[in-house]
Every structure is written in structure tokens, then in C-alpha cells.
Coordinates of C-alpha atoms and ligand atoms in Angstrom, one line a residue:
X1 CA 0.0 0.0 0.0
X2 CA 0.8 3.4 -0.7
X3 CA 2.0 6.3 2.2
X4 CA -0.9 8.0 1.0
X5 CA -3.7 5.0 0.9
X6 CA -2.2 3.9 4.1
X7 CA -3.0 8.0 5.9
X8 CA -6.3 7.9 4.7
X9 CA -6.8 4.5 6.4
X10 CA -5.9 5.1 9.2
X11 CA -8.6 8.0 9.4
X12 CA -11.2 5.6 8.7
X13 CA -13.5 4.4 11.9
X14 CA -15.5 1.2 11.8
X15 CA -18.5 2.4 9.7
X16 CA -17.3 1.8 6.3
X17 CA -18.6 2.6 2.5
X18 CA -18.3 0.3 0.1
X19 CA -17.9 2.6 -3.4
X20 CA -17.7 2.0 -6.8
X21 CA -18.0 3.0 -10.8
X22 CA -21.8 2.9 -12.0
X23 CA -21.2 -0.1 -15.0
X24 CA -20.3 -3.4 -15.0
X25 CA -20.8 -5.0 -11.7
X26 CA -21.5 -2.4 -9.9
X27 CA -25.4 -3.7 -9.2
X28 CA -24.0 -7.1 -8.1
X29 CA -21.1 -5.3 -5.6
X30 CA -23.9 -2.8 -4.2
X31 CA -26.2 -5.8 -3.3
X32 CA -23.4 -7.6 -2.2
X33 CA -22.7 -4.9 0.5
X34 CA -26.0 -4.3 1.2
X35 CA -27.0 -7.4 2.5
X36 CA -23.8 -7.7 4.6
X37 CA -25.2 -4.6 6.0
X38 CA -22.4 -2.1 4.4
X39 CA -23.7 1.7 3.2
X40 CA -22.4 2.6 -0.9
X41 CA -21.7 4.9 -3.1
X42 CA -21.9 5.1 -6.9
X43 CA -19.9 7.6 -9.1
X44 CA -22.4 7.7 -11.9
X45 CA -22.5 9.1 -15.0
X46 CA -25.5 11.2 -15.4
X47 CA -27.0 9.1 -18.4
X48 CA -26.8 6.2 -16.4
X49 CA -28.5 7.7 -13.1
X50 CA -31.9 5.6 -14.2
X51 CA -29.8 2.3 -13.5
X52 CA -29.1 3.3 -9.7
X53 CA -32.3 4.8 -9.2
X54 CA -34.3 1.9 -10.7
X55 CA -32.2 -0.6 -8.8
X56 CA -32.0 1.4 -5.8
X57 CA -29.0 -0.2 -3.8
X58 CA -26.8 3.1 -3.8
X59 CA -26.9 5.2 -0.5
X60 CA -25.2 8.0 -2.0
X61 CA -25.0 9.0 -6.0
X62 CA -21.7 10.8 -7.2
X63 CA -22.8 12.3 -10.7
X64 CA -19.7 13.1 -13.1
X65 CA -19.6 13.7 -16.6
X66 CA -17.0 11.2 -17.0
X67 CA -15.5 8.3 -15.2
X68 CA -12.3 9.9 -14.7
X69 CA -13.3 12.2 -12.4
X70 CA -12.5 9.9 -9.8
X71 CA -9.4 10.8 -9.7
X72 CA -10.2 14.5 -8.9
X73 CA -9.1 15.9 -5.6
X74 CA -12.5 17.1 -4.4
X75 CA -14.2 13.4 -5.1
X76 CA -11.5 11.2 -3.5
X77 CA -11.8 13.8 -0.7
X78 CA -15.4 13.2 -0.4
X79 CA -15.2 9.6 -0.5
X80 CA -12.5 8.9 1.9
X81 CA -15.1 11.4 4.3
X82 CA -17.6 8.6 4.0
X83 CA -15.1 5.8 4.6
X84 CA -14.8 4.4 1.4
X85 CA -13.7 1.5 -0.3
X86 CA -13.6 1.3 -3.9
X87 CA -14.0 -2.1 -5.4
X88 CA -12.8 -2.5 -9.4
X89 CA -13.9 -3.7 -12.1
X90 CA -13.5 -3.8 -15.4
X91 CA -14.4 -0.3 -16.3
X92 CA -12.0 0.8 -13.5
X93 CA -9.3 -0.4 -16.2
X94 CA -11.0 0.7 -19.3
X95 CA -11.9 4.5 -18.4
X96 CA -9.3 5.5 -15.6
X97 CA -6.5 3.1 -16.6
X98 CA -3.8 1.1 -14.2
X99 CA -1.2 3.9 -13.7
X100 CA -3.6 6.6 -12.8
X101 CA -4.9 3.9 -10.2
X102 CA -1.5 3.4 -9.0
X103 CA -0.4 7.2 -8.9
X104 CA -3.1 9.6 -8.6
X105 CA -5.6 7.2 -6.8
X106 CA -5.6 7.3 -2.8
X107 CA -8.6 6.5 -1.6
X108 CA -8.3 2.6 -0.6
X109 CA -9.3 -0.3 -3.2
X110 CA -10.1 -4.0 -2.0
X111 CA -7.9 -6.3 -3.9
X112 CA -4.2 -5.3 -5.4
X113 CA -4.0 -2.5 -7.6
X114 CA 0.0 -3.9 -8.9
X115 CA -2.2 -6.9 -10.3
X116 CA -4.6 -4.9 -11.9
X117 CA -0.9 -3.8 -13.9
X118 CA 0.0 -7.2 -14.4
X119 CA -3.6 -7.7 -15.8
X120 CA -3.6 -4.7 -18.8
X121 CA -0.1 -5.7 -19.7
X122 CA -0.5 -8.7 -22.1
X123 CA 3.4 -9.6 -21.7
X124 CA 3.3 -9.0 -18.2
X125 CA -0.1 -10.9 -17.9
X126 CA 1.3 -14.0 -20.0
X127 CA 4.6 -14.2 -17.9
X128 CA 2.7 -14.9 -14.8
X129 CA 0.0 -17.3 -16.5
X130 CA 3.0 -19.3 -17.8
X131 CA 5.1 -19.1 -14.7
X132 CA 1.7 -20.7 -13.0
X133 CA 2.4 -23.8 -15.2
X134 CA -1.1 -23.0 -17.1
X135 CA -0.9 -23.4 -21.4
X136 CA -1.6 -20.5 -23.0
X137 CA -1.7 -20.2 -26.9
X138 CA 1.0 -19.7 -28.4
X139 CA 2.0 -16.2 -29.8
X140 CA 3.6 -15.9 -33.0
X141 CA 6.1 -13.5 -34.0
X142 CA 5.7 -12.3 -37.3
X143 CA 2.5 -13.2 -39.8
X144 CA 5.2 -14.9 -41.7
X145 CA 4.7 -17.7 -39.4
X146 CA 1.2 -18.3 -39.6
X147 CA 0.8 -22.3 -40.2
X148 CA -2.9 -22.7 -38.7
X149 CA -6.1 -20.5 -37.6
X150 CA -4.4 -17.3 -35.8
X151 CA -6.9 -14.9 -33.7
X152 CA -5.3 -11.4 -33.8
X153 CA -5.7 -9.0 -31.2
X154 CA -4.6 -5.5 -31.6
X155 CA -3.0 -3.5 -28.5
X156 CA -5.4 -1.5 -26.5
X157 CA -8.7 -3.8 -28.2
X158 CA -11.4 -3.2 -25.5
X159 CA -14.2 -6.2 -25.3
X160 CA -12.8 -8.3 -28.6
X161 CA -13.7 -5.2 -30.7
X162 CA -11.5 -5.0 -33.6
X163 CA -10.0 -8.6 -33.6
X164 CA -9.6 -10.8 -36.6
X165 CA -8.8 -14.1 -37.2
X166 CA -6.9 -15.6 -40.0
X167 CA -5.2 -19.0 -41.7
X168 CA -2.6 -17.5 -43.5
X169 CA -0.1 -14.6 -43.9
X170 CA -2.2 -13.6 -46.9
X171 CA -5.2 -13.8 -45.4
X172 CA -3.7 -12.0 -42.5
X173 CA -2.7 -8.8 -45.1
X174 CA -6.1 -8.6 -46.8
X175 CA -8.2 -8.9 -43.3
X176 CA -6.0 -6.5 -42.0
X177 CA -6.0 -4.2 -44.5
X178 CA -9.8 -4.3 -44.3
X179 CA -9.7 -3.8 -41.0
X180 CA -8.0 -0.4 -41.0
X181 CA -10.0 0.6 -44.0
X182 CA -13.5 0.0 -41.5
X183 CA -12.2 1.5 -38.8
X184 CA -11.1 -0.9 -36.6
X185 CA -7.6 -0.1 -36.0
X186 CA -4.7 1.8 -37.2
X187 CA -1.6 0.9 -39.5
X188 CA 0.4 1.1 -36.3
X189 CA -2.1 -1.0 -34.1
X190 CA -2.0 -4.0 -37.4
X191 CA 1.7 -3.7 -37.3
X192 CA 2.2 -4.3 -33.4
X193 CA -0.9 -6.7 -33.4
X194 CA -0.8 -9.3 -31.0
X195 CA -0.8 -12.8 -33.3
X196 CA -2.1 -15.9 -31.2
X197 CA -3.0 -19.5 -32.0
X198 CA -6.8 -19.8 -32.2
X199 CA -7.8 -22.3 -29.7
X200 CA -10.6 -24.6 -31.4
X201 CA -13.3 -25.0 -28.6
X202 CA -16.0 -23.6 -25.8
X203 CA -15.2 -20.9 -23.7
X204 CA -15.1 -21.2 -20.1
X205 CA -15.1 -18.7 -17.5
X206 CA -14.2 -19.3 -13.9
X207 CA -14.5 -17.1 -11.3
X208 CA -12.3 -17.5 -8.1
X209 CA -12.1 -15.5 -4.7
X210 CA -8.8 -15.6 -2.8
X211 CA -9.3 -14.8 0.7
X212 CA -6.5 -13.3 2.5
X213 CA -8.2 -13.6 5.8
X214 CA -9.1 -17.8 5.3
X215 CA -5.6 -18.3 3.1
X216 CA -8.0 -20.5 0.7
X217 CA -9.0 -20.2 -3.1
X218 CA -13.0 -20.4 -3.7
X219 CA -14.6 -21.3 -6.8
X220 CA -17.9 -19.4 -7.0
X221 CA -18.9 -19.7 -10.5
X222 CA -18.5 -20.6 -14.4
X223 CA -20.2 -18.4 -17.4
X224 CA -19.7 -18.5 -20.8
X225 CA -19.9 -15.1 -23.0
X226 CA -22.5 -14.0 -25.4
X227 CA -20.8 -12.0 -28.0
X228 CA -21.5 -10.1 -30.9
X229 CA -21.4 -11.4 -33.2
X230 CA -19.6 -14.1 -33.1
X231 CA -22.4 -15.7 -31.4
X232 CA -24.4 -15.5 -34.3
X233 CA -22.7 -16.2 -36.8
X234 CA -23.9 -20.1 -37.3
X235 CA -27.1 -19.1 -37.8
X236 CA -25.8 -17.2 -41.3
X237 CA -25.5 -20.0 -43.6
X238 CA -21.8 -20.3 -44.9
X239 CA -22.7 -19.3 -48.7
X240 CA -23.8 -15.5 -47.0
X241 CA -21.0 -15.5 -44.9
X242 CA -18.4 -16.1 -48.0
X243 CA -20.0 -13.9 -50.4
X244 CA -21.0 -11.4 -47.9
X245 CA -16.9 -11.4 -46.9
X246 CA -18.4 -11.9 -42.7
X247 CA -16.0 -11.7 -40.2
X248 CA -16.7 -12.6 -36.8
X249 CA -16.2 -9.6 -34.1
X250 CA -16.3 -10.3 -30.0
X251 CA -18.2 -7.6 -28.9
X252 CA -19.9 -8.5 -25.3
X253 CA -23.2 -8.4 -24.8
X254 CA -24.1 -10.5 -22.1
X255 CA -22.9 -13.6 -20.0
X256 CA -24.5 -16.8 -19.8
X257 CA -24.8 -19.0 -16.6
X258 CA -22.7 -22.6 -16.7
X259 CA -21.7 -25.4 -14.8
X260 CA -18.5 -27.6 -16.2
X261 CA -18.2 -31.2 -16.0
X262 CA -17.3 -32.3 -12.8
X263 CA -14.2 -34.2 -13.7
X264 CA -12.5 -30.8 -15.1
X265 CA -13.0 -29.5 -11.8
X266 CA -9.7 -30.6 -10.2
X267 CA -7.7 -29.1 -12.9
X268 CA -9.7 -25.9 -12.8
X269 CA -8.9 -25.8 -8.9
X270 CA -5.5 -26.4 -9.2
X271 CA -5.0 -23.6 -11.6
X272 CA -6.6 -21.3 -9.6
X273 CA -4.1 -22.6 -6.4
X274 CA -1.2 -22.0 -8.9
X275 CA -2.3 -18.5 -10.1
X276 CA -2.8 -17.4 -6.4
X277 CA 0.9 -18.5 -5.4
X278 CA 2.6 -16.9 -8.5
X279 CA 0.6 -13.8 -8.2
X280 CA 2.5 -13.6 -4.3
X281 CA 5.9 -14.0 -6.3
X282 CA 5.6 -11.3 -8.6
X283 CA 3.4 -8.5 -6.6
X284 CA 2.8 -8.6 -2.7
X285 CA 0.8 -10.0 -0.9
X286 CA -0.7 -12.0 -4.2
X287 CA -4.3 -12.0 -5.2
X288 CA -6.9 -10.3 -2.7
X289 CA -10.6 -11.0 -3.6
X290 CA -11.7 -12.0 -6.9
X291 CA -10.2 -13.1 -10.0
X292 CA -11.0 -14.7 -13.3
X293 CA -9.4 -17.3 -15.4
X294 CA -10.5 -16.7 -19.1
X295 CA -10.2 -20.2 -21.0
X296 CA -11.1 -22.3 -24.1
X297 CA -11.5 -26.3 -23.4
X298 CA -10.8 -28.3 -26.8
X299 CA -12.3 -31.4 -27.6
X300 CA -9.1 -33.4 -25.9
X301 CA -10.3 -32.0 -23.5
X302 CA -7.0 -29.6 -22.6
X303 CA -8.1 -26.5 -20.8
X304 CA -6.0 -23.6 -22.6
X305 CA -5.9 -19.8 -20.6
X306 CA -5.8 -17.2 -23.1
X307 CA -6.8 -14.3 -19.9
X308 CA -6.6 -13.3 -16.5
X309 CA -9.0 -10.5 -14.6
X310 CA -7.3 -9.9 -11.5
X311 CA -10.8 -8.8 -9.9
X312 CA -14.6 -9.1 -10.5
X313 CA -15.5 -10.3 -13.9
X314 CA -19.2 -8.9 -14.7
X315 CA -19.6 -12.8 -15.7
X316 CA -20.1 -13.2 -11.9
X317 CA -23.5 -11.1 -12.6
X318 CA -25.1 -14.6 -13.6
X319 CA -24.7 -15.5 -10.1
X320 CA -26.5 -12.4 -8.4
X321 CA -28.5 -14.6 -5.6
X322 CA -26.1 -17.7 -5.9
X323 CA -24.6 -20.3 -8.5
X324 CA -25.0 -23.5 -8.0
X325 CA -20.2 -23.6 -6.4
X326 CA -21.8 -20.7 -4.8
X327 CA -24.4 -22.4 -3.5
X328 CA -22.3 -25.9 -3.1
X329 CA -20.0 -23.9 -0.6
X330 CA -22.0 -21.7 1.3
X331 CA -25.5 -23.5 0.7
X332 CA -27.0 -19.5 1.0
X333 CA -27.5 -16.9 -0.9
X334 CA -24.0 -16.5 -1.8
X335 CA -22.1 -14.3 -4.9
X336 CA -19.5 -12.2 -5.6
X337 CA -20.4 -8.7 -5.0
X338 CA -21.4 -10.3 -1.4
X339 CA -18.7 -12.2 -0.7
X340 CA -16.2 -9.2 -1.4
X341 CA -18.5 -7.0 1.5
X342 CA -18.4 -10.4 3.9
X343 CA -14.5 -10.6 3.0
X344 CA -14.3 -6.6 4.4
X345 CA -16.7 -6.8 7.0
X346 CA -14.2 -9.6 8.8
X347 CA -11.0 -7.9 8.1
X348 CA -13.2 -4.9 10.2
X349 CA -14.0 -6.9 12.4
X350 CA -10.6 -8.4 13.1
X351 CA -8.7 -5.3 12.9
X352 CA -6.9 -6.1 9.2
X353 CA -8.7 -4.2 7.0
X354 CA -5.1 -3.4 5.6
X355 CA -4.8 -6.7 5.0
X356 CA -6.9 -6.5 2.0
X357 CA -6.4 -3.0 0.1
X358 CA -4.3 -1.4 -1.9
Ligands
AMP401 P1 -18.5 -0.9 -19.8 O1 -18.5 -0.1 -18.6 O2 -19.8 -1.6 -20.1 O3 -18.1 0.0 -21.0 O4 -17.4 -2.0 -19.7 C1 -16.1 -1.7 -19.2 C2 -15.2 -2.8 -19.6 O5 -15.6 -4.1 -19.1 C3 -15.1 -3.0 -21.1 O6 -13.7 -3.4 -21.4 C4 -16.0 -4.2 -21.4 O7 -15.6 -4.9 -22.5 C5 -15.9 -5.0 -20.1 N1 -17.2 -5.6 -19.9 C6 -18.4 -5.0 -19.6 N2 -19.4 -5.8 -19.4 C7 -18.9 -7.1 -19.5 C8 -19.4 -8.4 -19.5 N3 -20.7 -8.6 -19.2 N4 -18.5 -9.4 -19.6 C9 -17.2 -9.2 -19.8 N5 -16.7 -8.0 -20.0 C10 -17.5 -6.9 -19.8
AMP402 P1 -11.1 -11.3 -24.9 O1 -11.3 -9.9 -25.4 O2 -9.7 -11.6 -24.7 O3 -11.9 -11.6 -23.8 O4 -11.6 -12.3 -26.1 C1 -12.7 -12.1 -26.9 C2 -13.1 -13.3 -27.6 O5 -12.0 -13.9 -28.3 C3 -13.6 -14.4 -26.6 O6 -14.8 -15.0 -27.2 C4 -12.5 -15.4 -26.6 O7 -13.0 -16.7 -26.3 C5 -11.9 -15.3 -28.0 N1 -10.5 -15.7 -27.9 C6 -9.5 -14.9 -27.4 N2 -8.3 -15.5 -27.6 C7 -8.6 -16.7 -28.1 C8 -7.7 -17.8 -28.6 N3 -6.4 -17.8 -28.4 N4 -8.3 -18.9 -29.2 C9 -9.7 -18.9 -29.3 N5 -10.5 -17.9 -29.0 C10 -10.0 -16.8 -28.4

């Protein structure tokens, strides 16, 4: 923690806020606090008001124009009044971005803002999935070596907007090409594109909370994504597709509810155990709260990572009320918005809130 973060904590009493950006997950981390008997705060974006008003589990409504006003002065100086505690999610990385967390950001976060870093840096990100032991597609250096289906991913691509996939280093020129010419990226972004083995099979996405306070790894749910349009695509038939030059894009729409077969379970657990004690290696103290493993199992069936969220996932939305590992290990209404507030309220309790922000 940082000399600042760790001055404003010690300012806070016992009755604590749990805060966070109005998107994402923010309904499932609101209800989450709220029925572990927490107050919150939304910073909201004024279009979006009807979302916290509709679903009223916000105590208190920040409006800003933008989401980067969190990192003014006079905000972070209101919310560390109310005792806050910011919990992040995905637009935490999309609209205020990893250094600005790290540098301008002092009012404390649950979970490890370092990881968050690890997270937006694909090198960074693949070094400690591979040092973990998991398999990870393999990324090719030049399209000159494209043997087999390649999914490209350019640089900053937000939500699997603007990726392509390709066979060949032709087919690699042309799509790219097109690519630019819609929109989709820059010359610059094609020519440091990201070039990775495209893994043939279903995506899986497990959800995981590593609790500093118990020293264990829970498993708390599985979704799948629902993606534009890739998800759609099969129901073109594949004469349109060819003559209508279709190319499948990843935007994300939703997330759909899954359990996996139970015998992929103990891999899936011991990845998650692996992930946890690599994350302590490279950034103390390791992996607070949630964190996602973003995979695709092949027919074999070889479970291959191609992602890590080092926080919520808006996946564990599906399980607002419980999922059935939810529900397995807690048999109560159990999720993770919830579990993050339960995981705070006990560090309160026990005097180590420290333990568990950043
Ligand atoms: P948003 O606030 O909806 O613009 O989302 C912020 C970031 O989180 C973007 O990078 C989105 O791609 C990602 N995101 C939002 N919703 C979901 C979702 N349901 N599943 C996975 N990622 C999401
Ligand atoms: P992402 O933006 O990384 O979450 O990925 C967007 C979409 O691309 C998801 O549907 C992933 O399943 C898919 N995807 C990403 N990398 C790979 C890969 N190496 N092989 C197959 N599918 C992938």
C-alpha cells in the first residue's frame, strides 16, 4: 500500500462505504454490500443515473460527466469522508486506466492494484499465467509464421472489438487491410498486433475468490460469453457468410450461466491454487478477492488460458443470488459482489482491513 492509501486508512472508523464506478458489476457489488449490512456509493454518469435509481441499492449518487473524475481531488476527498472502499472492475481499467490507479488514486481499493498492472499488460499478464504452469496459446512473432487458424488481437482492443482471425499470412494482409480501411484499428495498431494460436473449442469462465483472511481459493462460478457477433454467426448460412466477406467480431453483450463437468474440476482448482501462489511471487501480498481465469477447453479436453482479470468479472453477474459452487460452498445466498463486502466486513471486524487494500 501506498504512504498515501495507508494515511487515509488510518482515518477511517468502523463504519465503512463500500464505493464503486456505476457499470459493469456495480449492481451485483452494491447488493453484495447491502446485505452484509455495508452503506455505498456510486460515481455515476448522469446518463446512467436511471440504473441506480431503478435498482436502488446506492446510499449515496456521485454524478460526473466522465469516469475519470474519480481521480479529482475534491471526489476522493469526499469519498474517503464517507469511509470508502472502492471495489474494481472492469471499467476501473478501461476508463481510468492502471497507472492513474497506481499514482493519482488514494482512496483505498479491496484487492491489489500492482495486479490490476500485471492484468492490462499482455506480456506481463502471459509471464505470470506461464510461470503458474497453465498453457496459453501460443503467440507468433511475425504473420510470416502463420501455419494454422491465428486470432489477432490488436493492442489496446477493448471487449474483442477489432479482432480478426486468420489462416494464413495472406489472409492475414487482406483482413488486416480491411480492417483499417472500416475503422477498426490503425496501421500502427496491425503492425504491433498481438498474433495468437486460435484455440478450437468452448469458452469457459471461472470465477475465483482468494481470501487473504481464510488463506483459501473459492470457486464461485462458471459463465460463458454471449458476444457479438460471433455468437451469431452459425445461424448465417456459410454461402452469406463467403459472399457477404463476414467476419466474426467479440463484442460483449451478455454472460451466460454454466456449470462444467465435474471431472475438469480438479484441474480448474488447481489452476486457480497456482495462479494465487505466482501472483504472491511477482506483486505482494498476491491475489486479494476475486479473480478470473478466461479459457477455451478443446475437444481433448485440454483446458487452454488465453486471460486473466485480477478482480470481478461482470460474468459473476449470472450468479447475483447464488450459483450452484456458490451455493455448493456456502449452501446461502452466496455471490460475488457479497462475498467481497463479507471478506471486508471480517477484516473490520478483526482489525486487518489493511490486509486487503491497496
Ligand atoms: P462498460 O462499462 O460496459 O463499457 O465496460 C467496461 C469494460 O468491461 C469493457 O472493457 C467491457 O468490454 C468489459 N465488460 C463490460 N461488461 C462485460 C461483461 N458482461 N462481460 C465481460 N466484460 C465486460
Ligand atoms: P477477450 O477480449 O480476450 O476476452 O476475447 C474475446 C473473444 O475472443 C472471446 O470470445 C474469446 O474466447 C476469444 N479468444 C481470445 N483468444 C482466443 C484464442 N487464443 N483462441 C480462441 N479464442 C480466443
Amino acid at each position: 500500500m501506498d504512504k498515501n492509501t495507508a494515511e487515509t486508512l488510518e482515518t477511517y472508523g468502523k463504519g465503512i462505504t463500500i464505493g464503486t464506478l456505476g457499470s459493469h458489476s456495480a449492481l451485483n457489488i452494491f447488493k453484495g454490500a447491502k446485505e452484509e449490512g455495508l452503506k455505498t456509493v456510486c460515481i455515476c454518469k448522469k446518463e446512467d443515473q436511471i440504473v441506480y435509481s431503478r435498482f436502488p441499492l446506492a446510499d449515496e449518487i456521485i454524478l460526473v460527466n466522465n469516469f475519470k473524475e474519480l481521480l479529482d481531488e475534491k471526489i476522493q476527498k469526499k469519498l474517503k469522508k464517507m469511509n470508502t472502499v472502492l471495489i474494481p472492475h472492469g471499467s476501473f481499467n478501461a476508463y481510468i486506466g492502471t497507472e492513474n490507479m497506481l499514482k493519482k488514486l488514494s482512496v483505498p481499493m479491496f484487492g491489489n492494484k500492482n495486479l490490476l498492472h500485471w492484468e492490462t499488460n499482455r506480456e506481463m499478464q502471459r509471464k505470470w499465467l506461464i510461470d503458474a504452469g497453465l498453457k496459453l496459446p501460443k503467440v507468433l512473432k511475425s504473420p510470416d509464421e502463420i501455419k494454422g487458424l491465428v486470432i489477432v488481437k490488436y493492442p489496446g482492443a477493448k471487449g474483442g472489438k477489432g479482432y480478426f482471425l486468420a489462416h494464413s499470412k495472406e489472409t492475414f494482409h487482406k483482413k488486416g487491410q480491411e480492417m483499417i480501411h472500416n475503422g477498426h484499428m490503425s496501421e500502427d495498431e496491425l503492425k504491433n498486433a498481438h498474433i495468437q494460436e486460435y484455440i478450437i473449442g468452448v469458452n469457459i469462465y471461472a470465477s475465483y475468490f482468494h481470501s487473504v483472511l481464510n488463506n483459501e481459493t473459492e470457486f464461485l462460478g462458471v459463465d460463458k460469453r454471449y458476444e457479438s457477433f460471433a455468437d451469431n454467426i452459425g445461424r448465417i448460412p456459410a454461402d452469406e457468410q463467403i459472399e457477404m466477406r463476414i467476419n466474426p467480431t467479440y463484442t460483449i453483450v451478455g454472460n451466460i450461466p454454466l456449470t462444467i463437468r465435474e471431472s475438469l474440476l480438479p484441474e480448474y482448482l488447481r489452476m486457480g491454487d497456482r495462479v494465487v501462489e505466482q501472483a504472491k511471487k511477482i506483486a505482494k501480498p498476491g491475489i486479494i478477492g476475486p479473480f478470473c481465469l478466461e479459457t477455451v477447453v478443446t475437444e481433448k479436453p485440454d483446458i487452454v488460458t488465453f486471460e486473466i482479470s485480477a478482480r470481478i468479472v461482470a460474468g459473476t453477474n449470472v450468479g447475483i443470488g447464488t450459483s450452484p459452487y456458490a451455493y455448493l460452498k456456502y449452501g446461502e445466498k452466496m455471490y460475488m459482489g457479497r462475498r467481497i463486502a463479507k471478506e471486508i466486513k471480517e477484516a473490520l471486524k478483526s482489525d486487518k482491513l489493511r490486509n486487503v487494500v491497496t
